[in-house]
mmCIF file with all atom_site columns, C-alpha atoms in Angstrom:
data_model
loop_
_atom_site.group_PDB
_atom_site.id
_atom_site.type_symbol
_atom_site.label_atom_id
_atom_site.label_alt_id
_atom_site.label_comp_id
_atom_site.label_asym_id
_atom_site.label_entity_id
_atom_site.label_seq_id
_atom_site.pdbx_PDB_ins_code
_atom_site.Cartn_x
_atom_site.Cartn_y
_atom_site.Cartn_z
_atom_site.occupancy
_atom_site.B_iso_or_equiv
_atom_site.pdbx_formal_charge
_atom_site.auth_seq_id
_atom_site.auth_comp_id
_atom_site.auth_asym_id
_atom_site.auth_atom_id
_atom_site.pdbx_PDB_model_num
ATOM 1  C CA . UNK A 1 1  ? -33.564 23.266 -40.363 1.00 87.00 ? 1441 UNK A CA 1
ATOM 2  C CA . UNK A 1 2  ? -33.059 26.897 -41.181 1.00 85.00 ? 1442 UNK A CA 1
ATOM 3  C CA . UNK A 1 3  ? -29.232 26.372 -40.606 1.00 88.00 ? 1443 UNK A CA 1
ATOM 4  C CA . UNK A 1 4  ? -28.438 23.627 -42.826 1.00 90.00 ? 1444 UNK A CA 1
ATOM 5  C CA . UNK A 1 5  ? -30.909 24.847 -46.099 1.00 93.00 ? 1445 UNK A CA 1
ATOM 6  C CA . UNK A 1 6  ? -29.213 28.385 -45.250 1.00 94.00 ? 1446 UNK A CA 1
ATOM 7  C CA . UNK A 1 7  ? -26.280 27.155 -45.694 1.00 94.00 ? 1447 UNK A CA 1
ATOM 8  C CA . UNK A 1 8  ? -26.413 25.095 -48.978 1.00 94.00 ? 1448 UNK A CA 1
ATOM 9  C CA . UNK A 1 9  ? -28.261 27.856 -50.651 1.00 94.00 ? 1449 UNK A CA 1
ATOM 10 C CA . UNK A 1 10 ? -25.355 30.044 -49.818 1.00 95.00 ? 1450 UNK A CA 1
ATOM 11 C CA . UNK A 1 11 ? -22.953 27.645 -51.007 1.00 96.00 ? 1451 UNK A CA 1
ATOM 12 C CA . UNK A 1 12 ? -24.543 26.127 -53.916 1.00 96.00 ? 1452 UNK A CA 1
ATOM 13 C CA . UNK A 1 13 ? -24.967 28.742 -56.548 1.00 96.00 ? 1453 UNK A CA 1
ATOM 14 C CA . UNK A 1 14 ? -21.317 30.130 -55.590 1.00 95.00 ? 1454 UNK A CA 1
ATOM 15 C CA . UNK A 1 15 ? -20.168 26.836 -56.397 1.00 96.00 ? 1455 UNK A CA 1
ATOM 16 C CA . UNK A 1 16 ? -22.141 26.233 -59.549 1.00 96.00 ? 1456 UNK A CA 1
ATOM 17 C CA . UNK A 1 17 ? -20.619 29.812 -60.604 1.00 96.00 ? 1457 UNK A CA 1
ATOM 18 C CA . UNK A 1 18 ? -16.988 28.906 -60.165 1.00 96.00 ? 1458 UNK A CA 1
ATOM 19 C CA . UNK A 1 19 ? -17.722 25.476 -62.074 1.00 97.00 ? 1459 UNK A CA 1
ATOM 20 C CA . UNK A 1 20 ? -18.973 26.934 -65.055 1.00 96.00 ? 1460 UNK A CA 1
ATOM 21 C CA . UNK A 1 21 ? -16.609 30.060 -64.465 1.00 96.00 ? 1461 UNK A CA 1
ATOM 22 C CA . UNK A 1 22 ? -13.389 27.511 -64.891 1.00 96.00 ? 1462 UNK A CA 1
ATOM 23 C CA . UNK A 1 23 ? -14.887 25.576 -67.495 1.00 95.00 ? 1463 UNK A CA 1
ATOM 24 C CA . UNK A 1 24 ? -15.105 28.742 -69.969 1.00 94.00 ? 1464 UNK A CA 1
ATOM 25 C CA . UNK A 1 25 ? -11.700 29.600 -68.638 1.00 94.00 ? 1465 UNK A CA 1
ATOM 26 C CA . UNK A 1 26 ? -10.204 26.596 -69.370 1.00 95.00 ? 1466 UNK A CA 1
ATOM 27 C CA . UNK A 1 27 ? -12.031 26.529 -73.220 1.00 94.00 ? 1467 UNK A CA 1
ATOM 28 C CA . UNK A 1 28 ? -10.190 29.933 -73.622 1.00 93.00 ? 1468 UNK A CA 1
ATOM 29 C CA . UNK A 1 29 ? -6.645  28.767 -72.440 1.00 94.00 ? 1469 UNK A CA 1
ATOM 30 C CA . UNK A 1 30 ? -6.814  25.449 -74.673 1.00 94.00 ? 1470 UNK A CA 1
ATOM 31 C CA . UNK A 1 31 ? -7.705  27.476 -77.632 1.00 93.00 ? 1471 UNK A CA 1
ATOM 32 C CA . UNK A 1 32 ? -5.155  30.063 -76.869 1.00 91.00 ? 1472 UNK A CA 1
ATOM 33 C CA . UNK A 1 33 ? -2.709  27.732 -76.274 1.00 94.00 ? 1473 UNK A CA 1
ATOM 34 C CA . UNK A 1 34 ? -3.664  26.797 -80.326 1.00 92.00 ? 1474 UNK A CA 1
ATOM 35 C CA . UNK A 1 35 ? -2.649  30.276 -81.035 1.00 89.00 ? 1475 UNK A CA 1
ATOM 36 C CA . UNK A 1 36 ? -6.434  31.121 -81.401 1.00 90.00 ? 1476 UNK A CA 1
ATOM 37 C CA . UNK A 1 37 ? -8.587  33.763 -80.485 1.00 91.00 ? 1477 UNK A CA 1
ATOM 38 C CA . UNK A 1 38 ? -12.151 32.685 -78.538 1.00 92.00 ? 1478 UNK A CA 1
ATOM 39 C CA . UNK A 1 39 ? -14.924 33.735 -79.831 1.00 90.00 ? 1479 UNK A CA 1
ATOM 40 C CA . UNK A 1 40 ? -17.326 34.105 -76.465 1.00 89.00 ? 1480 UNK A CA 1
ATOM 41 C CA . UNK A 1 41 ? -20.521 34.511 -78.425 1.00 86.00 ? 1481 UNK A CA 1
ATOM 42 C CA . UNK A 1 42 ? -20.258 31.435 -80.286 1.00 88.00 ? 1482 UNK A CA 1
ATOM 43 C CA . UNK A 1 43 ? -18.044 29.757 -77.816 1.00 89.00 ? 1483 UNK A CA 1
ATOM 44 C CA . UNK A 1 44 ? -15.668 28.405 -80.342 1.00 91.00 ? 1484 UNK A CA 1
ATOM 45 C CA . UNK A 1 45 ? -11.902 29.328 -81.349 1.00 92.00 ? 1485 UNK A CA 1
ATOM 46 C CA . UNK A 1 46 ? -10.900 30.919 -84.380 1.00 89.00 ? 1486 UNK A CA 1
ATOM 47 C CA . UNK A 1 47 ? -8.003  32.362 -86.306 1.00 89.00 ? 1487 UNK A CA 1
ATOM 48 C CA . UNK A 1 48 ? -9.532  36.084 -86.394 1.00 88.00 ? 1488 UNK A CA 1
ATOM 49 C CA . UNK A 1 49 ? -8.883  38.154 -83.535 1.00 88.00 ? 1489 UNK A CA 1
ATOM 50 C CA . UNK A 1 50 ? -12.353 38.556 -81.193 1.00 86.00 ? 1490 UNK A CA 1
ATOM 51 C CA . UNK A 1 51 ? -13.340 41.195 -78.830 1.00 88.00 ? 1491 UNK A CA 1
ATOM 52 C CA . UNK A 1 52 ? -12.993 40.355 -75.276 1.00 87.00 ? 1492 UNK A CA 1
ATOM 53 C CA . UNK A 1 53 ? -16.035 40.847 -72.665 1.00 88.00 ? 1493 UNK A CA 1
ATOM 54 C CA . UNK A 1 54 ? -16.291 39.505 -69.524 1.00 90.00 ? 1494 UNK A CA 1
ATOM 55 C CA . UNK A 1 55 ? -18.082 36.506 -67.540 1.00 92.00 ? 1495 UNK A CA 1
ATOM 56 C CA . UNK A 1 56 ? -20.819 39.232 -65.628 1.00 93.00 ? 1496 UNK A CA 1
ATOM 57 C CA . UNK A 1 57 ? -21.238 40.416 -68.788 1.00 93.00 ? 1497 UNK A CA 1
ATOM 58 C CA . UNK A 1 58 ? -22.672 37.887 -70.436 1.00 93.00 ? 1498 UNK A CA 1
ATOM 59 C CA . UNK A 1 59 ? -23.974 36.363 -68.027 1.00 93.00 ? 1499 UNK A CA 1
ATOM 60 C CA . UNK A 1 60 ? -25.494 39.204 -65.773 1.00 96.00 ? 1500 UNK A CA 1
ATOM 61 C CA . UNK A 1 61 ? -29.160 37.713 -64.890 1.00 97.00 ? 1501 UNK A CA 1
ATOM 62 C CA . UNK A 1 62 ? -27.378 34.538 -64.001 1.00 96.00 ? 1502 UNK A CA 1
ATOM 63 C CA . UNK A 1 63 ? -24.391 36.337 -61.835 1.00 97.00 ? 1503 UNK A CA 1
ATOM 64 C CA . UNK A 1 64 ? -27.336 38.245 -59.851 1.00 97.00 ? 1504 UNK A CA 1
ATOM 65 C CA . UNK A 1 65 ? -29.671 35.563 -59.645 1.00 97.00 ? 1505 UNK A CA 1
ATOM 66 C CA . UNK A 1 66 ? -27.081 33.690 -57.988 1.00 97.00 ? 1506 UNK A CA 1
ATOM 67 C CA . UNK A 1 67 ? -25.336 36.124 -55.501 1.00 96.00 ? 1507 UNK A CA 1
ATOM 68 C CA . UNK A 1 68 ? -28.972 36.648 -54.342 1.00 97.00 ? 1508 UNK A CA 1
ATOM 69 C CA . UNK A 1 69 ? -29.889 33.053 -53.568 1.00 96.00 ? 1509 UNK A CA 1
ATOM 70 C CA . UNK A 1 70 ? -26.385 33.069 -51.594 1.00 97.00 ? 1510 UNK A CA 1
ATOM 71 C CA . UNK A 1 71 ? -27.607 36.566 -49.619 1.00 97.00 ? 1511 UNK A CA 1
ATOM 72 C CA . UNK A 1 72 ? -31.162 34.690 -49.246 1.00 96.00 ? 1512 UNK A CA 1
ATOM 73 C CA . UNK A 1 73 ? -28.774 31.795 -48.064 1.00 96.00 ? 1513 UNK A CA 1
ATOM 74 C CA . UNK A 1 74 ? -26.994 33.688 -45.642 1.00 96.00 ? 1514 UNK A CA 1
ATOM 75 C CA . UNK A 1 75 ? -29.780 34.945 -44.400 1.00 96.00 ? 1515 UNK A CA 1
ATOM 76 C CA . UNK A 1 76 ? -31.543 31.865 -43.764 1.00 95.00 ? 1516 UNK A CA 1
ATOM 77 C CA . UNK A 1 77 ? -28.547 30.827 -42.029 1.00 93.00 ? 1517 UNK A CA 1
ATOM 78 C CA . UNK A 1 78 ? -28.689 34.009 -39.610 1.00 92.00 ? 1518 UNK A CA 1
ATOM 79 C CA . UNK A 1 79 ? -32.434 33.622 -38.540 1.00 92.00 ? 1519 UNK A CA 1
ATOM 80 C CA . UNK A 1 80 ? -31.271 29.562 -37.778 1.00 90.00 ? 1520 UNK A CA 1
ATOM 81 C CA . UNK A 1 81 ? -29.052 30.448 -35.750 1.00 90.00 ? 1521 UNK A CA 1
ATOM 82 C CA . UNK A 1 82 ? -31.360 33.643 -34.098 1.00 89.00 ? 1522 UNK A CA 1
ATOM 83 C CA . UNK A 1 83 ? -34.136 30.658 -33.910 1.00 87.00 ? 1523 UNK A CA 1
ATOM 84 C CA . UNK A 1 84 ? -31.582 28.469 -32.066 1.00 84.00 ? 1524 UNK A CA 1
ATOM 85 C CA . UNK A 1 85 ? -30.273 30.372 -29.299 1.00 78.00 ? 1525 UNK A CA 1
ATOM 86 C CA . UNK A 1 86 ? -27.185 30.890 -27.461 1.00 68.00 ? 1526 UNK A CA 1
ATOM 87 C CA . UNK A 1 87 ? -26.109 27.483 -26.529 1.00 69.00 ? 1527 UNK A CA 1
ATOM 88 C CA . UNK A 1 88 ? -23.228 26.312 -23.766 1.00 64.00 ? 1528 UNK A CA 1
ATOM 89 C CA . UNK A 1 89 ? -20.899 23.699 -24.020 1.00 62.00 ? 1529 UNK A CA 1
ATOM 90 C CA . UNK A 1 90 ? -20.992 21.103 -21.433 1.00 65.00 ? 1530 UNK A CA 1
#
């Protein structure tokens, strides 16, 4: 049991970060390909050049919040596996 919720809540929220990750990334290319400039705050494209910041930046509670329910994840996954034993193949 440990195993398997171990290792969907060290998959999950990586997951869920590259999803939303790409979809902002892809907002940005469409409106650059427009010859715009994305504003990240308002998360819309516009003709005046914005400052640039990155994903962690505005997003830093969820980043962390994330990364640690993958550690928590991981190790979940570790005390499964301590739980279960050393196993042989038959």
């Amino acid at each position: 049991m440990w195993l398997r919720y171990g290792s969907l809540l060290f998959a999950v929220p990586g997951l869920l970060l590259l999803v939303l990750y790409g979809l902002e990334m892809s907002a940005v290319t469409d409106c650059l390909q427009q010859s715009g400039s994305y504003n990240f705050e308002t998360q819309t494209c516009s003709e005046q050049p914005q400052p640039q910041s990155t994903f962690y930046a505005r997003n830093t509670l969820m980043v962390n919040l994330m990364l640690l329910l993958s550690l928590l994840g991981a190790l979940a996954m570790t005390w499964g596996m301590l739980l279960k034993g050393m196993t042989r193949a038959e």
